[in-house]
Amino acid sequence: MVKYFPPPYRIKMIEPIKLPSVERRNQAIKEANYNLFNLNSEDIFIDLLTDSGTGAMSDKQWASLMVGDESYANAKSFYRLKSVVTDLTGFSEIIPTHQGRAAENILFGYILKDKPHSFVVSNQSFDTTVGHILYNKAYPKDLVVQESKEIDTTLPFKGNMDIKRLRELLETEHQNVSVITMVLTNNAGGGQPASIENLREVSMLARQYSIPFFIDASRVIENAYFIQQRENGFREKNLKTILHEMFDLADGMWMSAKKDAYVNIGGLIALNNKTFSDHLRDRLILFEGFPTYGGLAGRDLEAMATGLSEAVEGDVIAHRINQVEFLVNRLHEEGIPVVLPAGGHAAFIDAGKFLPHIPPNQFPAQALAVELYLQGGIRSVEIGSLMFGHQEGDRFIPAPLELLRLTIPRRVYEKAHFEFIIDTLLSIKKEKDKIKGYEITEESELLRHFTCKLRPLD
Ligand code: F0G
């Protein structure tokens, strides 16, 4: 059994939470049309929807807010952030955005401008990234290693790119590949990391064919921690050194700072090519704001700089990974199918396996999400065919796995919360055969899972 170590912090301020009555939960989920994004936060006891912007800031981050420079242009807070990011990544051109998808809008809107119908090759693009690729009339092409789809295969780097398939694709189609990306860690595939060895091979191929290579660095510090713990030759290296080795292999990165930078809002693009970055800044001014604030307040830039500097010290990341490992291993021991080994930011339950009587087109992970809310006031998120499945004519194309993500906000919940989550799932397990599937009654064209309405099937 994984030992749960005490966190490397103590609590200074609390936010009350309450388990609503069974009647209220039943009412609330109906009012939300069985889409947990539509639930009011007041109706939730433990919120595992996302680790994005939901973390607790440190005392030093709160203090940073007070020294934010709110000048419109060239605020000193920007230069502090720039120096922290350059120090961590080696990139000289730093572009702040208000969050990750804003960075995607700036970046993909430029890269894909004259390349309709091209491919964006990735280990596995996340939902908003897929949205931006499609919005720009290009296609996502995911080449994550096959083992990523086998939940029980406990390899250390299941977020790796399948190099053989990448090489084959580039041999025949390299003119149609506009950019290669690596999502670190691989959110859609269980929060699994990629190795430096794999990044090296991706980088070599990208350079051989002169294709830009960008890292989605939203959880890159967690990925660096996994490299330190799992990859030969990295045990003695600190996270900053490992981050440099990773970023040296890429042309640039973008990130949602709402994850590993421990802030409630923020994003970034970083790269070295000045001309390229100037094109991005033109778009930044149009969509976000002046290049030194990019849709954020000066105080947000300060909090982000402090958050990044603290995260890379490693203690909080180690505790966080320990929390996730505790939850994942306990669920595994209790016979609940989870993606193994534990990833960086969440436990991913294989709802396809847990509820084999519900087919993918009836969204088993969504059915489990609704049940988890009804039984424990716990909000989780479907990462399966509701998020990634689609229709091709009459054919339903399911997601590779029907996952339910129990996402762990940073520095928010403690061991007793995890015990409660495990107990709730165990009580669901006893009567899981009674859970019914769902159908969509209303949906949008892109990113439907955020707003769609559902109905339980009889
Ligand atoms: N890239 C990855 C890997 C992400 O996980 C996310 C967001 C984004 C980009 C977009 O960033 O939200 O700041 O605009 N993921 C969140 C999640 C929303 O719940 O996993 P954003």
Coordinates of C-alpha atoms and ligand atoms in Angstrom, one line a residue:
M1 CA 0.0 0.0 0.0
V2 CA 1.3 3.5 -0.9
K3 CA 2.1 5.5 2.2
Y4 CA 0.4 8.9 2.4
F5 CA 3.0 11.4 3.7
P6 CA 2.1 14.6 5.5
P7 CA 2.0 17.6 3.1
P8 CA 4.9 20.0 3.1
Y9 CA 2.6 22.9 4.1
R10 CA 0.1 23.7 6.8
I11 CA -3.3 25.4 6.5
K12 CA -3.7 29.1 7.0
M13 CA -7.1 29.8 5.6
I14 CA -10.1 27.5 4.9
E15 CA -13.1 27.6 2.6
P16 CA -16.2 25.8 4.0
I17 CA -17.8 23.0 2.0
K18 CA -21.0 21.1 2.6
L19 CA -22.5 17.8 1.4
P20 CA -26.0 18.8 0.1
S21 CA -28.9 16.5 1.0
V22 CA -29.8 13.6 -1.2
E23 CA -33.0 15.4 -2.4
R24 CA -31.0 18.5 -3.3
R25 CA -28.4 16.4 -5.3
N26 CA -31.2 14.6 -7.2
Q27 CA -32.8 17.9 -8.0
A28 CA -29.5 19.6 -8.9
I29 CA -28.4 17.0 -11.4
K30 CA -31.8 17.2 -13.1
E31 CA -31.5 21.0 -13.3
A32 CA -28.0 20.5 -14.8
N33 CA -29.4 18.2 -17.5
Y34 CA -27.0 15.5 -16.3
N35 CA -24.0 17.6 -17.4
L36 CA -21.8 18.2 -14.3
F37 CA -20.3 21.3 -15.9
N38 CA -23.8 22.8 -15.3
L39 CA -23.9 22.1 -11.5
N40 CA -23.5 25.1 -9.2
S41 CA -20.4 24.8 -7.1
E42 CA -22.6 25.3 -4.0
D43 CA -24.2 22.0 -4.8
I44 CA -20.9 20.2 -4.7
F45 CA -19.0 18.6 -1.7
I46 CA -15.7 17.6 -3.3
D47 CA -14.9 19.1 -6.6
L48 CA -12.7 16.9 -8.8
L49 CA -13.8 18.5 -12.1
T50 CA -10.4 19.8 -12.8
D51 CA -7.0 20.8 -11.4
S52 CA -7.1 23.9 -13.6
G53 CA -7.1 27.2 -11.6
T54 CA -8.5 25.3 -8.6
G55 CA -5.3 25.1 -6.6
A56 CA -4.5 26.9 -3.3
M57 CA -1.9 29.6 -3.7
S58 CA 0.9 29.9 -1.2
D59 CA 1.4 32.7 1.3
K60 CA 4.2 34.1 -0.9
Q61 CA 1.9 34.0 -4.0
W62 CA -0.8 36.0 -2.1
A63 CA 1.9 38.4 -1.0
S64 CA 3.0 38.7 -4.7
L65 CA -0.5 40.0 -5.6
M66 CA 0.2 43.1 -3.5
V67 CA 3.3 44.1 -5.5
G68 CA 1.7 43.6 -8.9
D69 CA 2.5 46.5 -11.2
E70 CA -0.6 47.5 -13.0
S71 CA 1.0 49.8 -15.6
Y72 CA -0.5 49.2 -19.1
A73 CA 2.8 48.9 -20.8
N74 CA 6.1 47.4 -19.7
A75 CA 5.1 46.8 -16.1
K76 CA 7.9 45.5 -13.9
S77 CA 5.8 42.4 -13.1
F78 CA 6.1 41.3 -16.7
Y79 CA 9.9 41.5 -16.5
R80 CA 9.9 39.5 -13.3
L81 CA 7.8 36.8 -14.9
K82 CA 10.0 36.9 -18.0
S83 CA 13.1 36.4 -16.0
V84 CA 11.6 33.5 -14.1
V85 CA 10.3 31.8 -17.3
T86 CA 13.6 32.3 -19.2
D87 CA 15.5 30.9 -16.2
L88 CA 13.3 27.8 -16.2
T89 CA 13.0 27.2 -19.9
G90 CA 15.9 28.8 -21.6
F91 CA 13.5 30.6 -24.0
S92 CA 14.0 34.3 -24.5
E93 CA 10.6 35.4 -26.0
I94 CA 7.9 35.3 -23.4
I95 CA 4.3 36.0 -24.2
P96 CA 1.7 36.0 -21.4
T97 CA -1.9 35.0 -22.2
H98 CA -5.0 34.8 -20.0
Q99 CA -5.0 31.0 -20.1
G100 CA -3.9 28.0 -22.0
R101 CA -6.5 28.1 -24.8
A102 CA -5.8 31.8 -25.4
A103 CA -2.2 30.7 -26.0
E104 CA -3.5 28.1 -28.4
N105 CA -5.6 30.7 -30.2
I106 CA -2.5 32.9 -30.7
L107 CA -0.2 30.0 -31.6
F108 CA -2.4 27.8 -33.8
G109 CA -4.1 30.8 -35.5
Y110 CA -0.6 31.8 -36.7
I111 CA 0.9 28.4 -37.5
L112 CA -2.1 27.1 -39.3
K113 CA -3.1 30.3 -41.1
D114 CA -1.9 29.2 -44.5
K115 CA -2.1 25.5 -43.9
P116 CA -5.7 24.3 -44.0
H117 CA -6.1 20.5 -44.1
S118 CA -2.6 20.0 -42.6
F119 CA -1.9 17.8 -39.6
V120 CA -1.0 18.8 -36.1
V121 CA 0.8 15.7 -34.9
S122 CA 0.9 15.1 -31.1
N123 CA 1.2 12.3 -28.6
Q124 CA -2.4 13.2 -27.7
S125 CA -3.9 16.7 -28.1
F126 CA -6.2 17.8 -25.3
D127 CA -9.8 19.0 -25.9
T128 CA -9.2 22.8 -26.3
T129 CA -6.2 22.1 -28.5
V130 CA -8.3 19.8 -30.7
G131 CA -10.9 22.6 -30.8
H132 CA -8.4 25.2 -32.0
I133 CA -6.9 22.8 -34.6
L134 CA -10.3 22.1 -36.1
Y135 CA -11.3 25.8 -35.8
N136 CA -8.3 26.5 -38.0
K137 CA -9.4 23.8 -40.5
A138 CA -6.5 21.5 -39.7
Y139 CA -6.6 18.0 -38.3
P140 CA -5.3 16.6 -35.0
K141 CA -3.2 13.4 -35.4
D142 CA -2.5 11.6 -32.2
L143 CA 0.4 9.1 -32.2
V144 CA 0.7 8.2 -28.5
V145 CA 2.3 4.8 -27.8
Q146 CA -0.1 1.9 -28.0
E147 CA 0.4 1.0 -24.3
S148 CA -1.3 4.3 -23.4
K149 CA -4.6 2.5 -24.3
E150 CA -3.9 -0.5 -22.1
I151 CA -4.8 0.6 -18.6
D152 CA -3.0 -2.3 -16.8
T153 CA 0.4 -2.0 -18.6
T154 CA 2.6 -0.3 -16.0
L155 CA 5.2 1.3 -18.1
P156 CA 7.0 4.4 -16.8
F157 CA 6.4 6.6 -19.8
K158 CA 3.0 5.9 -21.3
G159 CA 2.7 9.5 -22.6
N160 CA 5.5 8.9 -25.1
M161 CA 5.1 9.4 -28.8
D162 CA 5.1 6.3 -31.0
I163 CA 8.3 7.0 -32.8
K164 CA 7.8 4.3 -35.4
R165 CA 4.5 5.7 -36.5
L166 CA 5.8 9.3 -36.4
R167 CA 8.7 8.3 -38.7
E168 CA 6.4 6.5 -41.1
L169 CA 4.0 9.4 -41.2
L170 CA 6.8 11.9 -41.9
E171 CA 8.3 9.7 -44.6
T172 CA 5.2 10.0 -46.7
E173 CA 3.3 13.1 -45.4
H174 CA 5.9 15.5 -44.0
Q175 CA 4.7 18.3 -46.3
N176 CA 1.3 18.1 -44.7
V177 CA 2.5 18.3 -41.1
S178 CA 2.4 21.9 -39.9
V179 CA 3.6 21.4 -36.3
I180 CA 4.5 18.5 -33.9
T181 CA 3.5 18.9 -30.3
M182 CA 4.0 16.9 -27.1
V183 CA 1.5 17.3 -24.3
L184 CA 3.4 16.9 -21.0
T185 CA 2.0 15.2 -19.1
N186 CA -0.6 13.6 -21.4
N187 CA -3.8 14.7 -19.9
A188 CA -6.3 12.9 -22.1
G189 CA -4.3 9.6 -21.7
G190 CA -4.2 9.4 -17.9
G191 CA -1.7 12.2 -17.0
Q192 CA 1.1 9.9 -18.1
P193 CA 4.6 11.4 -18.7
A194 CA 7.0 11.2 -21.6
S195 CA 10.7 10.5 -21.3
I196 CA 13.6 12.7 -22.3
E197 CA 14.7 9.8 -24.6
N198 CA 11.4 10.0 -26.4
L199 CA 11.5 13.8 -26.6
R200 CA 15.0 13.5 -28.1
E201 CA 13.7 11.3 -30.9
V202 CA 10.7 13.5 -31.6
S203 CA 13.0 16.5 -31.7
M204 CA 15.4 14.8 -34.1
L205 CA 12.6 13.9 -36.5
A206 CA 11.1 17.4 -36.3
R207 CA 14.5 19.0 -37.1
Q208 CA 15.2 16.5 -39.9
Y209 CA 12.0 17.6 -41.7
S210 CA 12.2 21.3 -40.5
I211 CA 8.8 21.1 -38.8
P212 CA 8.3 23.3 -35.7
F213 CA 8.1 21.3 -32.4
F214 CA 6.2 22.8 -29.5
I215 CA 5.6 21.4 -26.0
D216 CA 2.2 21.8 -24.3
A217 CA 3.8 22.5 -20.9
S218 CA 0.7 22.8 -18.8
R219 CA 1.9 20.0 -16.4
V220 CA 5.6 20.0 -17.5
I221 CA 7.0 20.3 -14.0
E222 CA 5.1 17.1 -13.0
N223 CA 6.5 15.5 -16.1
A224 CA 10.0 16.6 -15.1
Y225 CA 9.4 15.1 -11.7
F226 CA 8.5 11.7 -13.3
I227 CA 11.7 11.9 -15.4
Q228 CA 13.7 12.5 -12.2
Q229 CA 12.1 9.5 -10.5
R230 CA 11.8 7.1 -13.4
E231 CA 14.3 7.7 -16.1
N232 CA 17.8 6.3 -15.9
G233 CA 20.4 8.9 -15.2
F234 CA 18.1 11.7 -13.9
R235 CA 17.9 10.8 -10.1
E236 CA 20.6 13.3 -9.2
K237 CA 19.4 16.1 -11.4
N238 CA 17.1 18.8 -10.1
L239 CA 13.8 19.7 -11.8
K240 CA 15.2 22.9 -13.3
T241 CA 18.1 21.1 -15.1
I242 CA 15.6 18.5 -16.4
L243 CA 13.3 21.2 -17.6
H244 CA 16.2 22.8 -19.5
E245 CA 17.0 19.5 -21.1
M246 CA 13.4 19.1 -22.2
F247 CA 12.9 22.6 -23.6
D248 CA 16.3 22.5 -25.4
L249 CA 14.8 19.9 -27.6
A250 CA 11.8 22.1 -28.7
D251 CA 11.3 25.3 -30.6
G252 CA 8.9 26.6 -28.0
M253 CA 6.2 25.9 -25.5
W254 CA 2.8 27.0 -24.5
M255 CA 1.1 26.4 -21.2
S256 CA -2.0 26.8 -19.1
A257 CA -0.4 28.3 -16.0
K258 CA -3.6 27.3 -14.1
K259 CA -1.9 23.9 -13.4
D260 CA 1.8 23.7 -12.7
A261 CA 2.2 27.4 -12.0
Y262 CA -0.3 27.2 -9.2
V263 CA -2.4 30.2 -10.1
N264 CA -6.1 30.6 -10.6
I265 CA -5.7 32.3 -14.0
G266 CA -2.9 32.6 -16.5
G267 CA -1.1 31.2 -19.5
L268 CA 2.1 31.6 -21.5
I269 CA 3.9 31.1 -24.8
A270 CA 7.7 30.9 -24.8
L271 CA 10.2 30.5 -27.7
N272 CA 13.4 31.8 -29.1
N273 CA 12.6 32.8 -32.6
K274 CA 12.2 36.6 -32.5
T275 CA 10.4 37.0 -35.9
F276 CA 8.0 34.1 -35.1
S277 CA 7.3 35.7 -31.7
D278 CA 6.6 39.1 -33.3
H279 CA 3.9 37.5 -35.5
L280 CA 2.4 36.0 -32.3
R281 CA 2.5 39.4 -30.6
D282 CA 0.5 40.9 -33.4
R283 CA -2.3 38.4 -32.7
L284 CA -1.8 38.9 -29.0
I285 CA -2.6 42.6 -29.2
L286 CA -5.7 41.7 -31.3
F287 CA -7.1 39.0 -29.0
E288 CA -5.5 39.4 -25.5
G289 CA -3.8 42.7 -24.8
F290 CA -0.5 44.6 -24.9
P291 CA 2.5 42.2 -25.2
T292 CA 3.6 42.7 -21.6
Y293 CA 0.3 41.8 -19.9
G294 CA -1.5 39.6 -22.5
G295 CA -5.0 39.5 -20.9
L296 CA -3.8 39.4 -17.3
A297 CA -3.4 41.9 -14.4
G298 CA 0.1 42.7 -13.2
R299 CA -0.8 40.9 -10.0
D300 CA -1.5 37.7 -11.9
L301 CA 1.9 37.9 -13.6
E302 CA 3.5 38.2 -10.2
A303 CA 1.6 35.3 -8.7
M304 CA 2.5 33.2 -11.7
A305 CA 6.2 34.0 -11.4
T306 CA 6.2 33.1 -7.7
G307 CA 4.1 29.9 -8.4
L308 CA 6.5 28.7 -11.0
S309 CA 9.6 29.4 -8.9
E310 CA 8.1 27.5 -5.9
A311 CA 6.8 24.6 -8.0
V312 CA 10.2 23.8 -9.4
E313 CA 11.7 23.4 -6.0
G314 CA 9.9 20.1 -6.1
D315 CA 8.4 19.4 -2.6
V316 CA 4.8 20.3 -3.5
I317 CA 5.0 18.3 -6.7
A318 CA 6.4 15.3 -4.8
H319 CA 3.5 15.5 -2.3
R320 CA 1.0 15.9 -5.1
I321 CA 2.2 12.9 -7.0
N322 CA 2.1 10.9 -3.7
Q323 CA -1.6 11.9 -3.2
V324 CA -2.5 10.8 -6.7
E325 CA -0.6 7.5 -6.2
F326 CA -2.4 6.9 -2.9
L327 CA -5.8 7.3 -4.5
V328 CA -5.0 5.3 -7.7
N329 CA -3.4 2.4 -5.8
R330 CA -6.2 2.2 -3.3
L331 CA -8.8 2.1 -6.1
H332 CA -6.7 -0.6 -7.9
E333 CA -6.4 -2.7 -4.7
E334 CA -10.2 -2.4 -4.3
G335 CA -10.8 -3.8 -7.8
I336 CA -11.8 -0.6 -9.5
P337 CA -10.2 -0.5 -12.9
V338 CA -7.8 2.6 -13.1
V339 CA -5.1 3.7 -15.4
L340 CA -1.8 2.4 -14.1
P341 CA 0.7 3.5 -13.1
A342 CA -0.6 6.6 -11.3
G343 CA -0.2 9.7 -13.5
G344 CA 0.4 13.3 -12.5
H345 CA -2.8 15.1 -11.7
A346 CA -5.7 12.6 -11.5
A347 CA -7.0 9.1 -11.0
F348 CA -8.6 7.9 -14.3
I349 CA -11.2 5.2 -13.8
D350 CA -11.8 3.0 -16.9
A351 CA -15.6 3.2 -16.9
G352 CA -15.8 1.1 -20.0
K353 CA -14.5 -1.8 -18.0
F354 CA -16.3 -0.8 -14.8
L355 CA -19.7 -0.6 -16.5
P356 CA -19.3 -3.1 -19.4
H357 CA -23.1 -3.2 -19.9
I358 CA -23.1 0.5 -21.1
P359 CA -21.8 0.8 -24.7
P360 CA -19.5 3.8 -25.6
N361 CA -22.4 5.6 -27.4
Q362 CA -24.3 5.7 -24.1
F363 CA -21.3 7.3 -22.3
P364 CA -20.4 5.0 -19.5
A365 CA -18.0 7.4 -17.9
Q366 CA -20.7 10.1 -17.8
A367 CA -23.1 7.6 -16.2
L368 CA -20.5 7.0 -13.5
A369 CA -19.9 10.7 -13.0
V370 CA -23.6 11.3 -12.4
E371 CA -23.7 8.4 -9.9
L372 CA -20.6 9.6 -8.1
Y373 CA -22.3 13.0 -7.7
L374 CA -25.6 11.5 -6.6
Q375 CA -24.0 9.2 -4.0
G376 CA -21.2 11.5 -2.6
G377 CA -21.7 15.0 -3.9
I378 CA -18.4 14.5 -5.8
R379 CA -18.0 16.2 -9.2
S380 CA -15.6 14.4 -11.6
V381 CA -15.2 14.7 -15.4
E382 CA -15.8 12.4 -18.3
I383 CA -12.8 12.0 -20.6
G384 CA -14.4 9.5 -23.0
S385 CA -16.8 9.5 -25.9
L386 CA -18.7 12.5 -24.7
M387 CA -15.5 14.6 -24.9
F388 CA -13.7 12.9 -27.8
G389 CA -16.2 10.7 -29.6
H390 CA -17.9 11.9 -32.8
Q391 CA -20.3 10.8 -35.6
E392 CA -19.0 10.1 -39.1
G393 CA -22.2 9.8 -41.1
D394 CA -24.1 6.9 -39.5
R395 CA -21.0 5.6 -37.7
F396 CA -20.2 6.5 -34.1
I397 CA -16.5 6.8 -33.6
P398 CA -15.8 6.3 -29.8
A399 CA -12.9 7.8 -27.8
P400 CA -10.0 5.3 -27.3
L401 CA -11.0 4.8 -23.7
E402 CA -14.1 5.7 -21.6
L403 CA -12.3 7.4 -18.7
L404 CA -13.7 9.1 -15.7
R405 CA -11.1 11.6 -14.3
L406 CA -11.0 12.3 -10.6
T407 CA -8.8 15.4 -10.9
I408 CA -6.9 16.5 -7.8
P409 CA -6.8 20.3 -7.2
R410 CA -3.4 21.4 -5.9
R411 CA -3.0 21.7 -2.1
V412 CA -6.8 21.6 -1.5
Y413 CA -7.9 18.2 -0.3
E414 CA -6.5 15.9 2.3
K415 CA -6.4 12.2 3.2
A416 CA -9.9 12.0 4.7
H417 CA -11.4 13.4 1.5
F418 CA -9.6 10.7 -0.5
E419 CA -10.9 8.0 1.9
F420 CA -14.5 9.4 1.4
I421 CA -14.1 9.3 -2.4
I422 CA -12.8 5.7 -2.2
D423 CA -15.7 4.6 0.1
T424 CA -18.3 6.2 -2.2
L425 CA -16.9 4.4 -5.2
L426 CA -17.0 1.1 -3.3
S427 CA -20.6 1.6 -2.4
I428 CA -21.4 2.3 -6.1
K429 CA -19.5 -0.8 -7.1
K430 CA -21.9 -3.0 -5.1
E431 CA -24.8 -2.0 -7.4
K432 CA -23.1 -0.9 -10.5
D433 CA -25.1 -3.2 -12.8
K434 CA -28.1 -1.0 -12.2
I435 CA -26.5 2.2 -13.6
K436 CA -28.0 3.2 -16.9
G437 CA -26.5 4.9 -20.0
Y438 CA -27.2 8.4 -21.3
E439 CA -28.1 10.1 -24.6
I440 CA -27.4 13.7 -25.7
T441 CA -30.5 15.8 -26.3
E442 CA -28.7 19.1 -27.2
E443 CA -25.1 19.7 -28.3
S444 CA -22.8 22.4 -29.8
E445 CA -20.6 21.8 -32.8
L446 CA -17.2 22.2 -31.1
L447 CA -16.3 21.1 -27.5
R448 CA -19.8 19.8 -26.9
H449 CA -19.1 18.3 -23.4
F450 CA -18.9 21.7 -21.8
T451 CA -22.5 22.7 -22.5
C452 CA -24.5 19.7 -23.9
K453 CA -27.7 18.4 -22.3
L454 CA -28.2 14.7 -21.5
R455 CA -31.0 12.4 -20.6
P456 CA -30.8 9.0 -18.8
L457 CA -31.9 6.0 -20.9
D458 CA -34.6 3.7 -19.6
Ligands
F0G1 N1 -3.5 21.9 -22.6 C1 -3.7 21.0 -21.7 C2 -2.9 19.8 -21.6 C3 -4.8 21.1 -20.8 O1 -5.0 20.2 -19.8 C4 -5.6 22.3 -20.8 C5 -6.7 22.5 -19.9 C6 -5.3 23.2 -21.8 C7 -4.2 23.0 -22.7 C8 -6.1 24.5 -21.9 O2 -5.8 25.4 -20.9 O3 -7.9 25.6 -19.5 O4 -6.0 27.2 -19.3 O5 -7.4 27.2 -21.3 N2 -7.1 21.6 -19.2 C9 -8.1 21.7 -18.2 C10 -8.5 20.4 -17.6 C11 -9.3 22.6 -18.5 O6 -9.5 20.3 -16.9 O7 -7.8 19.4 -17.9 P1 -6.8 26.4 -20.2

